[in-house]
mmCIF file of C-alpha atoms in Angstrom:
data_model
loop_
_atom_site.group_PDB
_atom_site.id
_atom_site.type_symbol
_atom_site.label_atom_id
_atom_site.label_comp_id
_atom_site.label_asym_id
_atom_site.label_seq_id
_atom_site.Cartn_x
_atom_site.Cartn_y
_atom_site.Cartn_z
ATOM 1 C CA MET S 10 24.773 18.831 -3.020
ATOM 2 C CA ALA S 11 21.054 17.974 -3.350
ATOM 3 C CA GLY S 12 19.836 18.188 -6.918
ATOM 4 C CA LEU S 13 23.294 17.664 -8.450
ATOM 5 C CA GLU S 14 24.280 14.422 -10.156
ATOM 6 C CA TYR S 15 27.893 13.301 -9.897
ATOM 7 C CA SER S 16 29.503 10.382 -11.668
ATOM 8 C CA ASP S 17 30.854 7.575 -9.527
ATOM 9 C CA GLU S 18 34.354 8.701 -10.436
ATOM 10 C CA ALA S 19 33.620 12.219 -9.205
ATOM 11 C CA LEU S 20 32.111 10.881 -6.002
ATOM 12 C CA ASN S 21 35.209 8.805 -5.353
ATOM 13 C CA VAL S 22 37.454 11.890 -5.351
ATOM 14 C CA ARG S 23 34.971 14.179 -3.578
ATOM 15 C CA ALA S 24 36.497 13.664 -0.124
ATOM 16 C CA ALA S 25 39.899 14.779 -1.393
ATOM 17 C CA PHE S 26 38.291 18.039 -2.560
ATOM 18 C CA PHE S 27 37.577 18.756 1.131
ATOM 19 C CA GLY S 28 40.985 17.567 2.279
ATOM 20 C CA GLN S 29 39.536 14.385 3.791
ATOM 21 C CA ASN S 30 39.919 10.672 3.133
ATOM 22 C CA ARG S 31 36.306 9.618 2.783
ATOM 23 C CA MET S 32 32.740 10.910 2.545
ATOM 24 C CA LEU S 33 30.016 10.131 5.077
ATOM 25 C CA TYR S 34 26.669 10.899 3.497
ATOM 26 C CA VAL S 35 23.663 11.738 5.673
ATOM 27 C CA GLU S 36 20.061 12.757 5.049
ATOM 28 C CA GLY S 37 19.840 16.358 6.303
ATOM 29 C CA ASP S 38 21.599 19.271 7.996
ATOM 30 C CA ASP S 39 20.769 18.166 11.561
ATOM 31 C CA ASP S 40 22.248 14.763 10.746
ATOM 32 C CA VAL S 41 25.506 16.441 9.696
ATOM 33 C CA ILE S 42 25.943 18.036 13.122
ATOM 34 C CA PHE S 43 24.902 14.868 14.949
ATOM 35 C CA TRP S 44 27.236 12.524 13.101
ATOM 36 C CA GLU S 45 30.112 15.005 13.234
ATOM 37 C CA SER S 46 29.678 14.957 17.027
ATOM 38 C CA ILE S 47 29.635 11.158 17.088
ATOM 39 C CA LEU S 48 32.778 10.870 14.959
ATOM 40 C CA SER S 49 34.538 13.487 17.070
ATOM 41 C CA ALA S 50 33.625 11.708 20.316
ATOM 42 C CA PHE S 51 35.525 8.620 19.183
ATOM 43 C CA GLY S 52 38.389 10.394 17.414
ATOM 44 C CA LYS S 53 37.280 9.116 14.022
ATOM 45 C CA ASP S 54 39.139 11.449 11.686
ATOM 46 C CA GLY S 55 39.293 11.725 7.914
ATOM 47 C CA TYR S 56 35.578 11.963 7.132
ATOM 48 C CA LYS S 57 33.692 14.760 5.445
ATOM 49 C CA VAL S 58 30.054 14.559 6.574
ATOM 50 C CA GLU S 59 27.701 15.859 3.907
ATOM 51 C CA SER S 60 23.927 16.139 3.611
ATOM 52 C CA VAL S 61 22.394 14.795 0.413
ATOM 53 C CA GLY S 62 19.145 16.689 0.985
ATOM 54 C CA GLY S 63 16.643 13.936 1.669
ATOM 55 C CA VAL S 64 16.030 10.281 2.409
ATOM 56 C CA GLU S 65 15.516 9.283 -1.227
ATOM 57 C CA GLU S 66 18.889 10.744 -2.231
ATOM 58 C CA LEU S 67 20.512 8.973 0.702
ATOM 59 C CA LYS S 68 18.996 5.664 -0.414
ATOM 60 C CA LYS S 69 20.637 6.159 -3.818
ATOM 61 C CA LYS S 70 24.023 6.636 -2.155
ATOM 62 C CA ILE S 71 23.511 3.547 0.007
ATOM 63 C CA ILE S 72 22.802 1.451 -3.110
ATOM 64 C CA LYS S 73 26.053 2.690 -4.651
ATOM 65 C CA ILE S 74 27.923 1.881 -1.423
ATOM 66 C CA ALA S 75 26.357 -1.595 -1.216
ATOM 67 C CA ASN S 76 27.303 -2.286 -4.846
ATOM 68 C CA ARG S 77 30.836 -0.986 -4.242
ATOM 69 C CA ASP S 78 30.340 1.591 -6.977
ATOM 70 C CA ILE S 79 31.733 4.251 -4.658
ATOM 71 C CA ASP S 80 34.183 4.053 -1.749
ATOM 72 C CA SER S 81 32.174 6.057 0.761
ATOM 73 C CA ALA S 82 30.117 5.572 3.909
ATOM 74 C CA ALA S 83 26.628 6.652 4.917
ATOM 75 C CA ALA S 84 24.750 7.233 8.152
ATOM 76 C CA ARG S 85 21.000 6.891 8.378
ATOM 77 C CA ASP S 86 18.137 6.709 10.831
ATOM 78 C CA SER S 87 17.454 3.186 12.018
ATOM 79 C CA ASP S 88 13.672 3.761 11.741
ATOM 80 C CA PHE S 89 12.061 0.389 12.565
ATOM 81 C CA ASN S 90 14.723 -1.742 10.867
ATOM 82 C CA LYS S 91 15.777 -3.431 14.109
ATOM 83 C CA LEU S 92 12.230 -4.777 14.408
ATOM 84 C CA ASP S 93 12.131 -5.917 10.768
ATOM 85 C CA LEU S 94 13.358 -9.486 10.334
ATOM 86 C CA SER S 95 13.846 -8.903 6.596
ATOM 87 C CA TYR S 96 16.255 -6.001 7.084
ATOM 88 C CA VAL S 97 19.803 -6.622 5.893
ATOM 89 C CA ALA S 98 22.591 -4.382 7.190
ATOM 90 C CA VAL S 99 24.882 -2.795 4.583
ATOM 91 C CA PRO S 100 28.643 -2.575 5.244
ATOM 92 C CA ASP S 101 29.881 1.005 5.592
ATOM 93 C CA VAL S 102 26.383 2.211 6.506
ATOM 94 C CA VAL S 103 25.979 3.179 10.160
ATOM 95 C CA VAL S 104 22.575 3.613 11.748
ATOM 96 C CA THR S 105 21.203 5.379 14.803
ATOM 97 C CA TYR S 106 20.664 3.415 17.994
ATOM 98 C CA GLY S 107 16.976 4.252 18.108
ATOM 99 C CA HIS S 108 14.453 5.298 15.499
ATOM 100 C CA SER S 109 16.137 8.659 14.758
ATOM 101 C CA ILE S 110 18.861 10.974 16.009
ATOM 102 C CA GLU S 111 16.346 12.488 18.463
ATOM 103 C CA ASN S 112 16.155 9.190 20.353
ATOM 104 C CA THR S 113 19.849 9.616 21.204
ATOM 105 C CA LEU S 114 19.713 13.375 21.746
ATOM 106 C CA ILE S 115 16.788 13.199 24.177
ATOM 107 C CA THR S 116 18.052 11.969 27.524
ATOM 108 C CA SER S 117 17.470 13.304 31.014
ATOM 109 C CA PRO S 118 20.940 14.937 31.236
ATOM 110 C CA GLY S 119 20.437 16.481 27.797
ATOM 111 C CA LEU S 120 17.030 17.899 28.703
ATOM 112 C CA VAL S 121 18.307 19.256 32.020
ATOM 113 C CA HIS S 122 21.226 20.930 30.245
ATOM 114 C CA LEU S 123 18.918 22.488 27.661
ATOM 115 C CA ALA S 124 16.436 23.721 30.271
ATOM 116 C CA ARG S 125 19.161 25.227 32.445
ATOM 117 C CA VAL S 126 20.861 27.061 29.584
ATOM 118 C CA TYR S 127 17.703 28.124 27.770
ATOM 119 C CA GLY S 128 15.869 29.276 30.879
ATOM 120 C CA ARG S 129 18.950 30.528 32.761
ATOM 121 C CA VAL S 130 17.946 28.299 35.676
ATOM 122 C CA PRO S 131 20.541 27.876 38.487
ATOM 123 C CA VAL S 132 22.410 24.586 38.906
ATOM 124 C CA GLY S 133 20.557 22.131 41.132
ATOM 125 C CA THR S 134 17.134 23.641 40.504
ATOM 126 C CA ILE S 135 16.107 21.091 37.865
ATOM 127 C CA SER S 136 16.394 17.378 38.590
ATOM 128 C CA GLU S 137 17.204 14.602 36.138
ATOM 129 C CA VAL S 138 14.880 12.381 38.170
ATOM 130 C CA ASP S 139 11.931 14.495 37.100
ATOM 131 C CA PHE S 140 12.771 13.871 33.454
ATOM 132 C CA ASP S 141 13.527 10.188 34.109
ATOM 133 C CA ASP S 142 10.095 9.704 35.648
ATOM 134 C CA TRP S 143 8.406 11.613 32.833
ATOM 135 C CA MET S 144 10.144 9.565 30.123
ATOM 136 C CA GLU S 145 9.232 6.319 31.847
ATOM 137 C CA GLY S 146 5.601 7.432 32.028
ATOM 138 C CA LEU S 147 5.658 8.435 28.367
ATOM 139 C CA GLU S 148 7.046 5.038 27.426
ATOM 140 C CA ASN S 149 4.473 3.138 29.467
ATOM 141 C CA SER S 150 1.602 5.138 27.966
ATOM 142 C CA PHE S 151 2.664 4.749 24.329
ATOM 143 C CA GLU S 152 4.318 1.326 24.325
ATOM 144 C CA ASP S 153 1.638 -0.577 22.404
ATOM 145 C CA LEU S 154 1.048 2.306 19.980
ATOM 146 C CA ILE S 155 4.783 2.304 19.239
ATOM 147 C CA PHE S 156 4.567 -1.352 18.225
ATOM 148 C CA TYR S 157 1.416 -0.785 16.180
ATOM 149 C CA ASP S 158 3.280 2.041 14.443
ATOM 150 C CA ALA S 159 6.281 -0.186 13.735
ATOM 151 C CA ALA S 160 4.166 -3.100 12.505
ATOM 152 C CA ASN S 161 2.160 -0.779 10.287
ATOM 153 C CA GLN S 162 5.235 0.639 8.560
ATOM 154 C CA ILE S 163 7.232 -2.584 8.309
ATOM 155 C CA ASN S 164 4.337 -4.407 6.684
ATOM 156 C CA GLY S 165 2.998 -1.513 4.589
ATOM 157 C CA ILE S 166 -0.499 -1.750 6.043
ATOM 158 C CA GLY S 167 -1.298 1.899 5.422
ATOM 159 C CA GLU S 168 -2.919 2.913 8.708
ATOM 160 C CA SER S 169 -2.169 6.170 10.511
ATOM 161 C CA VAL S 170 -0.751 5.418 13.957
ATOM 162 C CA LEU S 171 1.803 7.863 15.386
ATOM 163 C CA SER S 172 2.656 10.975 13.399
ATOM 164 C CA ASP S 173 5.468 13.490 13.854
ATOM 165 C CA ASN S 174 3.567 15.361 16.577
ATOM 166 C CA CYS S 175 2.291 14.100 19.925
ATOM 167 C CA THR S 176 -0.216 16.889 20.644
ATOM 168 C CA ARG S 177 -3.410 15.021 19.775
ATOM 169 C CA PHE S 178 -2.573 12.345 22.350
ATOM 170 C CA MET S 179 -1.958 14.743 25.236
ATOM 171 C CA THR S 180 -4.393 15.985 27.858
ATOM 172 C CA SER S 181 -4.314 19.483 26.322
ATOM 173 C CA GLN S 182 -2.582 21.486 23.591
ATOM 174 C CA LYS S 183 0.415 22.437 25.733
ATOM 175 C CA SER S 184 0.411 19.465 28.088
ATOM 176 C CA CYS S 185 3.325 17.030 28.306
ATOM 177 C CA SER S 186 1.073 14.406 29.915
ATOM 178 C CA PRO S 187 -0.397 11.605 27.760
ATOM 179 C CA CYS S 188 -4.181 11.233 27.873
ATOM 180 C CA ASP S 189 -5.111 7.659 28.784
ATOM 181 C CA ALA S 190 -8.571 7.980 27.231
ATOM 182 C CA LYS S 191 -7.276 9.197 23.867
ATOM 183 C CA ILE S 192 -4.578 6.534 23.751
ATOM 184 C CA GLY S 193 -7.046 3.850 24.820
ATOM 185 C CA ALA S 194 -9.418 4.785 22.002
ATOM 186 C CA GLU S 195 -6.581 4.483 19.493
ATOM 187 C CA LEU S 196 -5.592 1.088 20.843
ATOM 188 C CA VAL S 197 -9.171 -0.199 20.519
ATOM 189 C CA LYS S 198 -9.320 1.048 16.918
ATOM 190 C CA HIS S 199 -6.044 -0.585 15.908
ATOM 191 C CA ALA S 200 -6.816 -3.848 17.710
ATOM 192 C CA ALA S 201 -9.967 -4.115 15.587
ATOM 193 C CA ASN S 202 -7.761 -4.307 12.492
ATOM 194 C CA LEU S 203 -6.902 -7.993 12.795
ATOM 195 C CA ASN S 204 -4.142 -7.826 10.178
ATOM 196 C CA LEU S 205 -2.422 -4.948 11.952
ATOM 197 C CA HIS S 206 -2.956 -6.489 15.376
ATOM 198 C CA THR S 207 -1.437 -9.809 14.288
ATOM 199 C CA HIS S 208 1.637 -8.049 12.913
ATOM 200 C CA MET S 209 1.870 -5.881 16.028
ATOM 201 C CA THR S 210 1.990 -9.002 18.227
ATOM 202 C CA ALA S 211 4.777 -10.428 16.074
ATOM 203 C CA THR S 212 6.678 -7.122 16.150
ATOM 204 C CA LYS S 213 6.440 -7.016 19.925
ATOM 205 C CA ALA S 214 7.944 -10.507 20.080
ATOM 206 C CA VAL S 215 10.875 -9.380 17.906
ATOM 207 C CA PHE S 216 11.356 -6.361 20.175
ATOM 208 C CA ALA S 217 11.775 -8.593 23.235
ATOM 209 C CA ALA S 218 15.046 -9.910 21.808
ATOM 210 C CA THR S 219 16.556 -6.534 20.844
ATOM 211 C CA GLY S 220 17.719 -5.371 24.283
ATOM 212 C CA HIS S 221 16.226 -1.942 23.558
ATOM 213 C CA ARG S 222 13.521 -0.072 25.415
ATOM 214 C CA ALA S 223 10.236 0.711 23.703
ATOM 215 C CA LEU S 224 11.002 4.450 23.756
ATOM 216 C CA ASP S 225 13.921 3.802 21.403
ATOM 217 C CA PHE S 226 11.396 3.012 18.668
ATOM 218 C CA MET S 227 9.158 6.035 19.178
ATOM 219 C CA ARG S 228 9.358 8.283 16.113
ATOM 220 C CA GLY S 229 12.044 10.904 16.714
ATOM 221 C CA HIS S 230 9.915 13.928 15.855
ATOM 222 C CA PHE S 231 7.015 12.585 17.935
ATOM 223 C CA LEU S 232 9.346 12.148 20.917
ATOM 224 C CA ALA S 233 10.843 15.601 20.357
ATOM 225 C CA THR S 234 7.458 17.354 20.465
ATOM 226 C CA ALA S 235 6.658 15.615 23.747
ATOM 227 C CA ALA S 236 10.065 16.430 25.239
ATOM 228 C CA MET S 237 9.725 20.072 24.167
ATOM 229 C CA LYS S 238 6.413 20.304 26.019
ATOM 230 C CA LYS S 239 8.032 18.809 29.121
ATOM 231 C CA VAL S 240 10.971 21.235 28.994
ATOM 232 C CA ASN S 241 8.595 24.176 28.634
ATOM 233 C CA ARG S 242 6.547 22.928 31.577
ATOM 234 C CA VAL S 243 9.704 22.712 33.691
ATOM 235 C CA LEU S 244 10.845 26.177 32.571
ATOM 236 C CA ALA S 245 7.472 27.708 33.424
ATOM 237 C CA GLY S 246 7.525 25.977 36.812
ATOM 238 C CA ASN S 247 10.875 27.564 37.560
ATOM 239 C CA GLY S 248 9.773 31.069 36.618
ATOM 240 C CA ALA S 249 11.565 31.250 33.265
ATOM 241 C CA SER S 250 10.061 33.734 30.838
ATOM 242 C CA LYS S 251 11.315 31.933 27.712
ATOM 243 C CA SER S 252 10.017 28.777 26.085
ATOM 244 C CA VAL S 253 11.487 26.499 23.438
ATOM 245 C CA ASN S 254 9.773 26.183 20.050
ATOM 246 C CA ASN S 255 9.773 23.493 17.380
ATOM 247 C CA ASP S 256 12.368 25.303 15.280
ATOM 248 C CA SER S 257 14.921 25.679 18.057
ATOM 249 C CA PHE S 258 14.390 22.551 20.139
ATOM 250 C CA THR S 259 16.465 19.999 18.219
ATOM 251 C CA SER S 260 19.131 22.599 17.419
ATOM 252 C CA SER S 261 19.390 23.494 21.102
ATOM 253 C CA LEU S 262 19.724 19.836 22.059
ATOM 254 C CA MET S 263 22.442 19.456 19.435
ATOM 255 C CA LEU S 264 24.428 22.375 20.847
ATOM 256 C CA GLY S 265 24.593 20.709 24.243
ATOM 257 C CA PHE S 266 25.057 17.169 22.971
ATOM 258 C CA GLY S 267 28.838 17.200 23.239
ATOM 259 C CA SER S 268 28.664 17.939 26.961
ATOM 260 C CA VAL S 269 26.401 14.966 27.741
ATOM 261 C CA PHE S 270 27.595 12.361 25.229
ATOM 262 C CA ASN S 271 30.144 10.372 27.187
ATOM 263 C CA ASN S 272 30.546 6.876 28.582
ATOM 264 C CA LEU S 273 27.556 7.470 30.863
ATOM 265 C CA HIS S 274 25.255 7.952 27.888
ATOM 266 C CA PRO S 275 23.160 4.784 27.341
ATOM 267 C CA HIS S 276 24.029 4.663 23.624
ATOM 268 C CA TYR S 277 27.733 5.437 23.948
ATOM 269 C CA GLU S 278 29.046 1.891 23.546
ATOM 270 C CA TYR S 279 26.750 1.244 20.600
ATOM 271 C CA TYR S 280 28.089 4.216 18.626
ATOM 272 C CA SER S 281 31.644 3.288 19.558
ATOM 273 C CA VAL S 282 31.166 -0.032 17.745
ATOM 274 C CA GLU S 283 29.269 1.545 14.823
ATOM 275 C CA VAL S 284 31.925 4.097 13.915
ATOM 276 C CA ALA S 285 34.691 1.528 14.357
ATOM 277 C CA ASN S 286 33.141 -0.423 11.490
ATOM 278 C CA ILE S 287 33.532 2.283 8.839
#
């Protein structure tokens, strides 16, 4: 659909073309699979989920939805909106629990499932506790950088904080362990920017009232690169000859998502409410 321009009238009958009642527009192909899984989990029928081919195109659809120009819905990444006091929710637009879909996909059960299937590791060999401890350590190490990153984007300060790849903050190229010295140097640099530091303090205060954990606001791709390194470390430790790469990691998590997304998932109740509102 990306690159094509449809009139509002055409958009309003597009769902019927697919034999559905309504369109749910999303940013990209991975988002299609994710939101189809979410809708299916709660028996939300009648939606055709379609990628618009990019965030800018999705923003255009959201404007049309907000203005009631089209009778459709949209699903988008939350990004840092839950830390932005100026953000206004749009009816018929659902958002991810955390920064991106990866923040919901990456859980200890999901990572164990991926590692077991990908590495053909016997049941009981890999422990969720190992991943729980690793994720807690990751969160503790990056917490303040996450809030600097959020404050920077929300306020358009223009610094470079966290990117889409964690490697430069780790103890080595393939390591899944954060380097305290590298992170500490970044914190000193950002604290010296008084404008950024002031906004970071305010953002952290907003966070305290959200009920979320700091890891929920880590950029999805950044979190995914760290989790991939951890899975590969676990696979190597269990004698597996295969390793996961950037291209296959999110797709592999998506394939196993249906088996771990249930009422034990920490975001389950949130998505139940979200999809009920469209």
